[in-house]
Amino acid sequence: MSDSEDDEIPETKLKLIVVGDGACGKTSIITRYTQEQFGKQYDQTVGIDFFMQRLTLPGDRNVTLQVWDIGGQTLGGSMLDKYVYGAQGVLFVYDITNYQSFENIDDWLAAVKQVTKDKPCHYALVGNKGDLEHMRSIEKSKHDLYAHDHNMSSHFVCAKTGDSVSLAFKRIAADILKIKLSKAEQDGTHKVVTAVLENSHRPKPTPQMRKRKTKSSVCSVQ
């Protein structure tokens, strides 16, 4: 084996499951993160969609995220446990304007715990649709208390604008791998997302922007 092969840093793979009620924005969050796109029309995810995205964490830690988009109708179904099995992280997503979607996190959490109870798994509570702050029906304090009581990391994002989406995934990956992100690194991630949004309506992205995009791998299971 050559010295270059000895020095090569292996790539870590993490399986992340995204669950929550239908129409709370799970698919929009994932496509915003992996493809820098936002679809205005709602299309229900049937079964599961599969995406991949690569990122680099401090210490030149290369990570590939396998992001599983779980359809809202799978709660209580026979396939949910198979989708969740082997996950290192689970994102519990709700719509901050829909109180029922927040209340139903209890059911999603109970179902996921049945599969992950004997294995370490990071839980993240994600409030989506931050652009509709004026219509918020779940106070931030209630969100934070729920996350604290259930040992979850806490995140607020907006799939429509991209605000904090990339940062949330980076924080979750870092938490799973026990890698500490500095405040500067977190702020830097946020600024990158904002910069992309400011240029999102221009006719053509710059070559640098194209290079940053990673084509996702998607499969659907009916």
Short mmCIF file of N, CA and C in Angstrom, two decimals, residues 39-215:
data_model
loop_
_atom_site.label_atom_id
_atom_site.label_comp_id
_atom_site.label_asym_id
_atom_site.label_seq_id
_atom_site.Cartn_x
_atom_site.Cartn_y
_atom_site.Cartn_z
N GLY A 39 -39.84 23.44 -4.77
CA GLY A 39 -41.02 23.28 -5.61
C GLY A 39 -42.24 23.89 -4.94
N LYS A 40 -42.91 24.80 -5.64
CA LYS A 40 -44.07 25.47 -5.05
C LYS A 40 -45.29 24.57 -4.98
N GLN A 41 -45.34 23.56 -5.84
CA GLN A 41 -46.50 22.67 -5.86
C GLN A 41 -46.25 21.48 -4.95
N TYR A 42 -47.24 21.15 -4.11
CA TYR A 42 -47.09 20.03 -3.18
C TYR A 42 -47.39 18.71 -3.86
N ASP A 43 -46.43 17.81 -3.79
CA ASP A 43 -46.61 16.45 -4.29
C ASP A 43 -46.33 15.48 -3.14
N GLN A 44 -47.31 14.71 -2.79
CA GLN A 44 -47.16 13.79 -1.66
C GLN A 44 -46.13 12.71 -1.96
N THR A 45 -45.25 12.47 -0.98
CA THR A 45 -44.29 11.39 -1.11
C THR A 45 -44.99 10.08 -0.77
N VAL A 46 -44.97 9.15 -1.70
CA VAL A 46 -45.59 7.84 -1.48
C VAL A 46 -44.49 6.84 -1.17
N GLY A 47 -44.52 6.30 0.06
CA GLY A 47 -43.48 5.36 0.46
C GLY A 47 -42.24 6.10 0.89
N ILE A 48 -41.21 6.08 0.04
CA ILE A 48 -39.95 6.69 0.42
C ILE A 48 -39.19 7.19 -0.80
N ASP A 49 -38.50 8.29 -0.64
CA ASP A 49 -37.53 8.78 -1.62
C ASP A 49 -36.16 8.80 -0.95
N PHE A 50 -35.13 8.68 -1.77
CA PHE A 50 -33.78 8.53 -1.26
C PHE A 50 -32.87 9.56 -1.92
N PHE A 51 -32.12 10.30 -1.11
CA PHE A 51 -31.22 11.33 -1.61
C PHE A 51 -29.83 11.15 -0.99
N MET A 52 -28.82 11.70 -1.65
CA MET A 52 -27.47 11.68 -1.10
C MET A 52 -26.85 13.06 -1.21
N GLN A 53 -26.06 13.41 -0.21
CA GLN A 53 -25.33 14.69 -0.24
C GLN A 53 -24.02 14.53 0.52
N ARG A 54 -22.98 15.16 0.01
CA ARG A 54 -21.67 15.09 0.65
C ARG A 54 -21.33 16.42 1.31
N LEU A 55 -20.62 16.36 2.42
CA LEU A 55 -20.15 17.56 3.08
C LEU A 55 -18.84 17.26 3.80
N THR A 56 -18.13 18.30 4.16
CA THR A 56 -16.87 18.16 4.88
C THR A 56 -17.00 18.87 6.22
N LEU A 57 -16.69 18.15 7.29
CA LEU A 57 -16.74 18.70 8.63
C LEU A 57 -15.33 19.05 9.10
N PRO A 58 -15.20 19.81 10.17
CA PRO A 58 -13.88 20.17 10.68
C PRO A 58 -12.98 18.95 10.85
N GLY A 59 -11.68 19.16 10.60
CA GLY A 59 -10.74 18.07 10.64
C GLY A 59 -10.69 17.32 9.32
N ASP A 60 -11.20 17.96 8.26
CA ASP A 60 -11.26 17.33 6.93
C ASP A 60 -11.99 15.99 6.97
N ARG A 61 -13.05 15.95 7.74
CA ARG A 61 -13.86 14.74 7.85
C ARG A 61 -14.88 14.74 6.72
N ASN A 62 -14.69 13.83 5.77
CA ASN A 62 -15.61 13.73 4.63
C ASN A 62 -16.80 12.85 5.00
N VAL A 63 -17.99 13.37 4.78
CA VAL A 63 -19.20 12.67 5.19
C VAL A 63 -20.19 12.60 4.02
N THR A 64 -20.76 11.43 3.80
CA THR A 64 -21.85 11.28 2.84
C THR A 64 -23.14 11.02 3.61
N LEU A 65 -24.11 11.89 3.40
CA LEU A 65 -25.40 11.73 4.06
C LEU A 65 -26.35 10.99 3.12
N GLN A 66 -26.92 9.91 3.61
CA GLN A 66 -27.98 9.20 2.90
C GLN A 66 -29.29 9.65 3.55
N VAL A 67 -30.02 10.48 2.86
CA VAL A 67 -31.21 11.11 3.44
C VAL A 67 -32.46 10.41 2.91
N TRP A 68 -33.22 9.82 3.82
CA TRP A 68 -34.43 9.07 3.47
C TRP A 68 -35.66 9.92 3.77
N ASP A 69 -36.40 10.22 2.74
CA ASP A 69 -37.63 11.03 2.85
C ASP A 69 -38.82 10.09 3.01
N ILE A 70 -39.36 10.04 4.22
CA ILE A 70 -40.42 9.08 4.55
C ILE A 70 -41.79 9.74 4.38
N GLY A 71 -42.66 9.11 3.60
CA GLY A 71 -44.01 9.63 3.39
C GLY A 71 -44.82 9.68 4.68
N GLY A 72 -45.60 10.73 4.83
CA GLY A 72 -46.38 10.92 6.06
C GLY A 72 -47.38 9.80 6.32
N GLN A 73 -47.83 9.12 5.25
CA GLN A 73 -48.84 8.08 5.41
C GLN A 73 -48.24 6.77 5.95
N THR A 74 -46.91 6.70 6.11
CA THR A 74 -46.29 5.46 6.58
C THR A 74 -46.42 5.27 8.09
N LEU A 75 -46.81 6.31 8.82
CA LEU A 75 -46.96 6.18 10.26
C LEU A 75 -48.01 5.12 10.57
N GLY A 76 -47.61 4.14 11.34
CA GLY A 76 -48.51 3.04 11.67
C GLY A 76 -48.48 1.92 10.66
N GLY A 77 -47.74 2.12 9.57
CA GLY A 77 -47.65 1.09 8.53
C GLY A 77 -46.57 0.06 8.84
N SER A 78 -46.58 -1.00 8.09
CA SER A 78 -45.65 -2.12 8.34
C SER A 78 -44.24 -1.84 7.85
N MET A 79 -44.07 -0.82 6.98
CA MET A 79 -42.76 -0.58 6.39
C MET A 79 -41.92 0.43 7.17
N LEU A 80 -42.51 1.18 8.07
CA LEU A 80 -41.78 2.25 8.75
C LEU A 80 -40.57 1.72 9.50
N ASP A 81 -40.73 0.60 10.19
CA ASP A 81 -39.60 0.07 10.96
C ASP A 81 -38.44 -0.33 10.05
N LYS A 82 -38.75 -0.79 8.84
CA LYS A 82 -37.70 -1.16 7.89
C LYS A 82 -36.98 0.07 7.37
N TYR A 83 -37.71 1.17 7.16
CA TYR A 83 -37.08 2.40 6.71
C TYR A 83 -36.15 2.98 7.78
N VAL A 84 -36.60 2.92 9.03
CA VAL A 84 -35.86 3.53 10.13
C VAL A 84 -34.64 2.70 10.54
N TYR A 85 -34.70 1.41 10.32
CA TYR A 85 -33.64 0.51 10.79
C TYR A 85 -32.26 0.95 10.27
N GLY A 86 -31.31 1.01 11.16
CA GLY A 86 -29.94 1.35 10.79
C GLY A 86 -29.65 2.83 10.70
N ALA A 87 -30.61 3.69 11.03
CA ALA A 87 -30.40 5.13 10.94
C ALA A 87 -29.54 5.62 12.10
N GLN A 88 -28.62 6.54 11.79
CA GLN A 88 -27.84 7.20 12.85
C GLN A 88 -28.52 8.49 13.33
N GLY A 89 -29.45 8.99 12.52
CA GLY A 89 -30.14 10.22 12.90
C GLY A 89 -31.54 10.26 12.34
N VAL A 90 -32.46 10.86 13.10
CA VAL A 90 -33.85 11.02 12.66
C VAL A 90 -34.26 12.47 12.84
N LEU A 91 -34.75 13.08 11.77
CA LEU A 91 -35.26 14.44 11.82
C LEU A 91 -36.78 14.39 11.92
N PHE A 92 -37.32 14.94 12.98
CA PHE A 92 -38.76 15.00 13.18
C PHE A 92 -39.23 16.39 12.76
N VAL A 93 -39.88 16.47 11.61
CA VAL A 93 -40.24 17.76 11.02
C VAL A 93 -41.71 18.07 11.26
N TYR A 94 -41.98 19.33 11.58
CA TYR A 94 -43.37 19.79 11.69
C TYR A 94 -43.47 21.20 11.09
N ASP A 95 -44.68 21.60 10.82
CA ASP A 95 -44.99 22.91 10.25
C ASP A 95 -45.33 23.86 11.41
N ILE A 96 -44.57 24.96 11.55
CA ILE A 96 -44.78 25.85 12.70
C ILE A 96 -46.15 26.52 12.69
N THR A 97 -46.86 26.47 11.55
CA THR A 97 -48.20 27.06 11.48
C THR A 97 -49.31 26.02 11.69
N ASN A 98 -48.93 24.78 11.86
CA ASN A 98 -49.89 23.69 11.99
C ASN A 98 -49.68 22.97 13.32
N TYR A 99 -50.52 23.31 14.29
CA TYR A 99 -50.33 22.77 15.64
C TYR A 99 -50.45 21.24 15.66
N GLN A 100 -51.33 20.69 14.84
CA GLN A 100 -51.53 19.24 14.83
C GLN A 100 -50.27 18.52 14.38
N SER A 101 -49.55 19.11 13.43
CA SER A 101 -48.32 18.46 12.96
C SER A 101 -47.27 18.40 14.07
N PHE A 102 -47.32 19.39 14.97
CA PHE A 102 -46.42 19.36 16.13
C PHE A 102 -46.89 18.32 17.15
N GLU A 103 -48.18 18.29 17.40
CA GLU A 103 -48.73 17.30 18.34
C GLU A 103 -48.43 15.87 17.88
N ASN A 104 -48.47 15.65 16.59
CA ASN A 104 -48.26 14.29 16.06
C ASN A 104 -46.81 13.83 16.12
N ILE A 105 -45.89 14.73 16.48
CA ILE A 105 -44.51 14.31 16.67
C ILE A 105 -44.44 13.23 17.75
N ASP A 106 -45.33 13.28 18.72
CA ASP A 106 -45.39 12.24 19.76
C ASP A 106 -45.54 10.86 19.13
N ASP A 107 -46.43 10.74 18.16
CA ASP A 107 -46.67 9.45 17.51
C ASP A 107 -45.46 9.00 16.68
N TRP A 108 -44.87 9.95 15.97
CA TRP A 108 -43.68 9.62 15.18
C TRP A 108 -42.53 9.19 16.09
N LEU A 109 -42.37 9.90 17.18
CA LEU A 109 -41.29 9.58 18.11
C LEU A 109 -41.47 8.20 18.72
N ALA A 110 -42.69 7.89 19.11
CA ALA A 110 -42.97 6.58 19.69
C ALA A 110 -42.67 5.46 18.70
N ALA A 111 -43.07 5.66 17.45
CA ALA A 111 -42.84 4.65 16.42
C ALA A 111 -41.35 4.46 16.14
N VAL A 112 -40.62 5.56 16.08
CA VAL A 112 -39.18 5.49 15.79
C VAL A 112 -38.43 4.84 16.95
N LYS A 113 -38.83 5.16 18.17
CA LYS A 113 -38.15 4.61 19.34
C LYS A 113 -38.28 3.09 19.41
N GLN A 114 -39.34 2.55 18.88
CA GLN A 114 -39.52 1.09 18.87
C GLN A 114 -38.41 0.41 18.07
N VAL A 115 -37.88 1.13 17.08
CA VAL A 115 -36.84 0.56 16.21
C VAL A 115 -35.44 0.90 16.71
N THR A 116 -35.27 2.11 17.25
CA THR A 116 -33.93 2.60 17.60
C THR A 116 -33.60 2.47 19.09
N LYS A 117 -34.50 1.90 19.89
CA LYS A 117 -34.33 1.91 21.34
C LYS A 117 -33.06 1.22 21.81
N ASP A 118 -32.58 0.23 21.08
CA ASP A 118 -31.39 -0.50 21.50
C ASP A 118 -30.12 -0.03 20.81
N LYS A 119 -30.23 1.02 20.01
CA LYS A 119 -29.05 1.52 19.28
C LYS A 119 -28.98 3.03 19.41
N PRO A 120 -27.75 3.56 19.52
CA PRO A 120 -27.63 5.03 19.61
C PRO A 120 -28.13 5.70 18.34
N CYS A 121 -28.96 6.71 18.52
CA CYS A 121 -29.53 7.42 17.36
C CYS A 121 -29.79 8.86 17.77
N HIS A 122 -29.38 9.78 16.94
CA HIS A 122 -29.56 11.20 17.22
C HIS A 122 -30.95 11.63 16.75
N TYR A 123 -31.69 12.31 17.63
CA TYR A 123 -33.00 12.84 17.30
C TYR A 123 -32.91 14.35 17.15
N ALA A 124 -33.56 14.88 16.11
CA ALA A 124 -33.56 16.33 15.87
C ALA A 124 -34.99 16.80 15.65
N LEU A 125 -35.38 17.85 16.35
CA LEU A 125 -36.71 18.45 16.18
C LEU A 125 -36.57 19.65 15.24
N VAL A 126 -37.29 19.61 14.13
CA VAL A 126 -37.13 20.62 13.07
C VAL A 126 -38.45 21.32 12.81
N GLY A 127 -38.50 22.60 13.12
CA GLY A 127 -39.67 23.41 12.81
C GLY A 127 -39.48 24.08 11.45
N ASN A 128 -40.37 23.80 10.50
CA ASN A 128 -40.23 24.32 9.14
C ASN A 128 -41.22 25.45 8.87
N LYS A 129 -41.00 26.13 7.75
CA LYS A 129 -41.82 27.25 7.26
C LYS A 129 -41.61 28.52 8.07
N GLY A 130 -40.33 28.81 8.30
CA GLY A 130 -39.97 30.01 9.04
C GLY A 130 -40.40 31.30 8.36
N ASP A 131 -40.70 31.26 7.06
CA ASP A 131 -41.16 32.46 6.37
C ASP A 131 -42.58 32.85 6.78
N LEU A 132 -43.25 31.92 7.47
CA LEU A 132 -44.63 32.19 7.93
C LEU A 132 -44.66 32.45 9.44
N GLU A 133 -43.64 33.14 9.92
CA GLU A 133 -43.52 33.43 11.35
C GLU A 133 -44.77 34.13 11.89
N HIS A 134 -45.37 34.98 11.08
CA HIS A 134 -46.57 35.71 11.51
C HIS A 134 -47.77 34.79 11.70
N MET A 135 -47.68 33.56 11.20
CA MET A 135 -48.77 32.59 11.35
C MET A 135 -48.41 31.47 12.33
N ARG A 136 -47.31 31.65 13.04
CA ARG A 136 -46.83 30.62 13.95
C ARG A 136 -47.90 30.23 14.97
N SER A 137 -48.09 28.90 15.16
CA SER A 137 -49.04 28.43 16.17
C SER A 137 -48.36 27.66 17.29
N ILE A 138 -47.06 27.43 17.18
CA ILE A 138 -46.30 26.76 18.23
C ILE A 138 -45.20 27.71 18.69
N GLU A 139 -45.26 28.13 19.93
CA GLU A 139 -44.27 29.05 20.44
C GLU A 139 -42.89 28.39 20.46
N LYS A 140 -41.86 29.21 20.25
CA LYS A 140 -40.49 28.69 20.25
C LYS A 140 -40.15 28.05 21.59
N SER A 141 -40.68 28.62 22.66
CA SER A 141 -40.40 28.07 23.99
C SER A 141 -40.97 26.65 24.13
N LYS A 142 -42.12 26.40 23.51
CA LYS A 142 -42.72 25.06 23.56
C LYS A 142 -41.89 24.08 22.73
N HIS A 143 -41.42 24.54 21.59
CA HIS A 143 -40.52 23.74 20.75
C HIS A 143 -39.26 23.36 21.53
N ASP A 144 -38.62 24.37 22.13
CA ASP A 144 -37.37 24.14 22.85
C ASP A 144 -37.57 23.21 24.04
N LEU A 145 -38.69 23.35 24.75
CA LEU A 145 -38.95 22.49 25.89
C LEU A 145 -39.15 21.05 25.44
N TYR A 146 -39.86 20.86 24.34
CA TYR A 146 -40.08 19.50 23.82
C TYR A 146 -38.75 18.86 23.42
N ALA A 147 -37.92 19.64 22.74
CA ALA A 147 -36.62 19.12 22.32
C ALA A 147 -35.77 18.75 23.53
N HIS A 148 -35.79 19.59 24.54
CA HIS A 148 -35.01 19.32 25.75
C HIS A 148 -35.51 18.08 26.47
N ASP A 149 -36.83 17.97 26.62
CA ASP A 149 -37.41 16.85 27.37
C ASP A 149 -37.19 15.51 26.67
N HIS A 150 -37.02 15.53 25.35
CA HIS A 150 -36.86 14.28 24.60
C HIS A 150 -35.44 14.11 24.05
N ASN A 151 -34.52 14.90 24.60
CA ASN A 151 -33.10 14.78 24.23
C ASN A 151 -32.89 14.92 22.73
N MET A 152 -33.49 15.96 22.16
CA MET A 152 -33.38 16.24 20.73
C MET A 152 -32.57 17.53 20.52
N SER A 153 -31.86 17.60 19.41
CA SER A 153 -31.30 18.89 19.01
C SER A 153 -32.44 19.72 18.42
N SER A 154 -32.30 21.03 18.48
CA SER A 154 -33.38 21.93 18.10
C SER A 154 -33.01 22.74 16.87
N HIS A 155 -33.92 22.78 15.89
CA HIS A 155 -33.64 23.48 14.63
C HIS A 155 -34.89 24.18 14.11
N PHE A 156 -34.70 25.38 13.56
CA PHE A 156 -35.76 26.07 12.83
C PHE A 156 -35.23 26.37 11.44
N VAL A 157 -36.00 26.01 10.42
CA VAL A 157 -35.55 26.18 9.04
C VAL A 157 -36.68 26.74 8.19
N CYS A 158 -36.32 27.11 6.98
CA CYS A 158 -37.32 27.51 5.99
C CYS A 158 -36.91 26.92 4.65
N ALA A 159 -37.63 25.91 4.21
CA ALA A 159 -37.31 25.27 2.93
C ALA A 159 -37.52 26.23 1.77
N LYS A 160 -38.49 27.11 1.88
CA LYS A 160 -38.82 28.02 0.78
C LYS A 160 -37.66 28.97 0.47
N THR A 161 -37.08 29.56 1.52
CA THR A 161 -35.99 30.51 1.34
C THR A 161 -34.62 29.86 1.46
N GLY A 162 -34.58 28.67 2.08
CA GLY A 162 -33.31 27.99 2.32
C GLY A 162 -32.67 28.37 3.64
N ASP A 163 -33.29 29.26 4.39
CA ASP A 163 -32.71 29.74 5.63
C ASP A 163 -32.43 28.59 6.61
N SER A 164 -31.17 28.43 6.98
CA SER A 164 -30.70 27.49 8.01
C SER A 164 -30.84 26.01 7.64
N VAL A 165 -31.25 25.69 6.43
CA VAL A 165 -31.42 24.29 6.04
C VAL A 165 -30.08 23.57 6.02
N SER A 166 -29.11 24.12 5.30
CA SER A 166 -27.79 23.51 5.23
C SER A 166 -27.15 23.43 6.61
N LEU A 167 -27.32 24.48 7.38
CA LEU A 167 -26.76 24.51 8.73
C LEU A 167 -27.33 23.40 9.60
N ALA A 168 -28.64 23.15 9.48
CA ALA A 168 -29.27 22.10 10.29
C ALA A 168 -28.66 20.74 9.99
N PHE A 169 -28.51 20.41 8.72
CA PHE A 169 -27.93 19.11 8.38
C PHE A 169 -26.47 19.02 8.84
N LYS A 170 -25.74 20.11 8.71
CA LYS A 170 -24.34 20.10 9.14
C LYS A 170 -24.25 19.91 10.65
N ARG A 171 -25.10 20.61 11.40
CA ARG A 171 -25.09 20.46 12.85
C ARG A 171 -25.45 19.05 13.27
N ILE A 172 -26.45 18.48 12.61
CA ILE A 172 -26.89 17.12 12.96
C ILE A 172 -25.77 16.11 12.69
N ALA A 173 -25.13 16.23 11.52
CA ALA A 173 -24.02 15.33 11.20
C ALA A 173 -22.89 15.48 12.20
N ALA A 174 -22.58 16.72 12.57
CA ALA A 174 -21.50 16.97 13.54
C ALA A 174 -21.86 16.40 14.90
N ASP A 175 -23.12 16.54 15.31
CA ASP A 175 -23.55 15.99 16.60
C ASP A 175 -23.41 14.47 16.62
N ILE A 176 -23.81 13.82 15.55
CA ILE A 176 -23.72 12.36 15.48
C ILE A 176 -22.27 11.90 15.60
N LEU A 177 -21.38 12.61 14.93
CA LEU A 177 -19.96 12.23 14.92
C LEU A 177 -19.17 12.87 16.06
N LYS A 178 -19.90 13.61 16.92
CA LYS A 178 -19.28 14.26 18.08
C LYS A 178 -18.15 15.21 17.66
N ILE A 179 -18.42 15.97 16.62
CA ILE A 179 -17.49 16.99 16.13
C ILE A 179 -18.06 18.36 16.48
N LYS A 180 -17.28 19.17 17.14
CA LYS A 180 -17.76 20.47 17.57
C LYS A 180 -17.59 21.50 16.47
N LEU A 181 -18.65 22.23 16.18
CA LEU A 181 -18.60 23.32 15.20
C LEU A 181 -18.43 24.64 15.94
N SER A 182 -17.49 25.43 15.49
CA SER A 182 -17.29 26.74 16.10
C SER A 182 -18.41 27.67 15.66
N LYS A 183 -18.55 28.77 16.38
CA LYS A 183 -19.57 29.75 16.01
C LYS A 183 -19.30 30.30 14.61
N ALA A 184 -18.02 30.50 14.30
CA ALA A 184 -17.66 31.02 12.98
C ALA A 184 -18.06 30.05 11.87
N GLU A 185 -17.88 28.74 12.13
CA GLU A 185 -18.26 27.73 11.13
C GLU A 185 -19.76 27.70 10.94
N GLN A 186 -20.51 27.81 12.03
CA GLN A 186 -21.96 27.83 11.91
C GLN A 186 -22.44 29.08 11.19
N ASP A 187 -21.86 30.23 11.52
CA ASP A 187 -22.24 31.47 10.85
C ASP A 187 -21.86 31.43 9.38
N GLY A 188 -20.71 30.83 9.08
CA GLY A 188 -20.26 30.73 7.70
C GLY A 188 -21.20 29.89 6.87
N THR A 189 -21.69 28.78 7.44
CA THR A 189 -22.64 27.92 6.73
C THR A 189 -23.90 28.70 6.41
N HIS A 190 -24.37 29.46 7.39
CA HIS A 190 -25.60 30.22 7.20
C HIS A 190 -25.44 31.24 6.07
N LYS A 191 -24.28 31.91 6.03
CA LYS A 191 -24.07 32.93 5.02
C LYS A 191 -24.03 32.33 3.62
N VAL A 192 -23.48 31.15 3.48
CA VAL A 192 -23.44 30.51 2.17
C VAL A 192 -24.84 30.28 1.64
N VAL A 193 -25.74 29.79 2.51
CA VAL A 193 -27.12 29.54 2.09
C VAL A 193 -27.79 30.83 1.66
N THR A 194 -27.58 31.90 2.43
CA THR A 194 -28.19 33.18 2.11
C THR A 194 -27.69 33.71 0.78
N ALA A 195 -26.39 33.55 0.52
CA ALA A 195 -25.81 34.04 -0.73
C ALA A 195 -26.42 33.34 -1.93
N VAL A 196 -26.65 32.03 -1.79
CA VAL A 196 -27.27 31.27 -2.89
C VAL A 196 -28.67 31.80 -3.16
N LEU A 197 -29.40 32.12 -2.10
CA LEU A 197 -30.77 32.60 -2.28
C LEU A 197 -30.79 33.95 -2.98
N GLU A 198 -29.84 34.80 -2.65
CA GLU A 198 -29.82 36.11 -3.27
C GLU A 198 -29.61 36.01 -4.77
N ASN A 199 -28.94 34.96 -5.22
CA ASN A 199 -28.68 34.78 -6.64
C ASN A 199 -29.65 33.81 -7.30
N SER A 200 -30.63 33.31 -6.55
CA SER A 200 -31.47 32.22 -7.06
C SER A 200 -32.35 32.64 -8.24
N HIS A 201 -32.61 33.95 -8.40
CA HIS A 201 -33.50 34.38 -9.48
C HIS A 201 -32.73 34.86 -10.71
N ARG A 202 -31.43 34.78 -10.68
CA ARG A 202 -30.68 35.18 -11.84
C ARG A 202 -30.77 34.11 -12.91
N PRO A 203 -30.68 34.48 -14.20
CA PRO A 203 -30.87 33.51 -15.28
C PRO A 203 -29.95 32.32 -15.21
N LYS A 204 -28.65 32.53 -14.90
CA LYS A 204 -27.71 31.43 -14.89
C LYS A 204 -26.84 31.49 -13.64
N PRO A 205 -26.62 30.35 -12.97
CA PRO A 205 -25.73 30.34 -11.83
C PRO A 205 -24.29 30.47 -12.30
N THR A 206 -23.43 30.93 -11.40
CA THR A 206 -22.02 31.04 -11.75
C THR A 206 -21.42 29.66 -11.81
N PRO A 207 -20.27 29.51 -12.51
CA PRO A 207 -19.60 28.19 -12.56
C PRO A 207 -19.31 27.65 -11.18
N GLN A 208 -18.96 28.53 -10.24
CA GLN A 208 -18.66 28.07 -8.89
C GLN A 208 -19.89 27.47 -8.23
N MET A 209 -21.05 28.09 -8.47
CA MET A 209 -22.29 27.57 -7.90
C MET A 209 -22.61 26.20 -8.49
N ARG A 210 -22.41 26.04 -9.80
CA ARG A 210 -22.67 24.75 -10.41
C ARG A 210 -21.79 23.67 -9.79
N LYS A 211 -20.57 24.04 -9.51
CA LYS A 211 -19.63 23.06 -8.98
C LYS A 211 -20.04 22.59 -7.60
N ARG A 212 -20.68 23.49 -6.84
CA ARG A 212 -21.07 23.10 -5.49
C ARG A 212 -22.26 22.18 -5.46
N LYS A 213 -23.05 22.16 -6.54
CA LYS A 213 -24.24 21.31 -6.56
C LYS A 213 -23.86 19.85 -6.68
N THR A 214 -24.56 19.03 -5.93
CA THR A 214 -24.33 17.59 -6.02
C THR A 214 -25.60 16.93 -6.47
N LYS A 215 -25.55 16.24 -7.56
CA LYS A 215 -26.74 15.56 -8.07
C LYS A 215 -27.14 14.44 -7.12
#
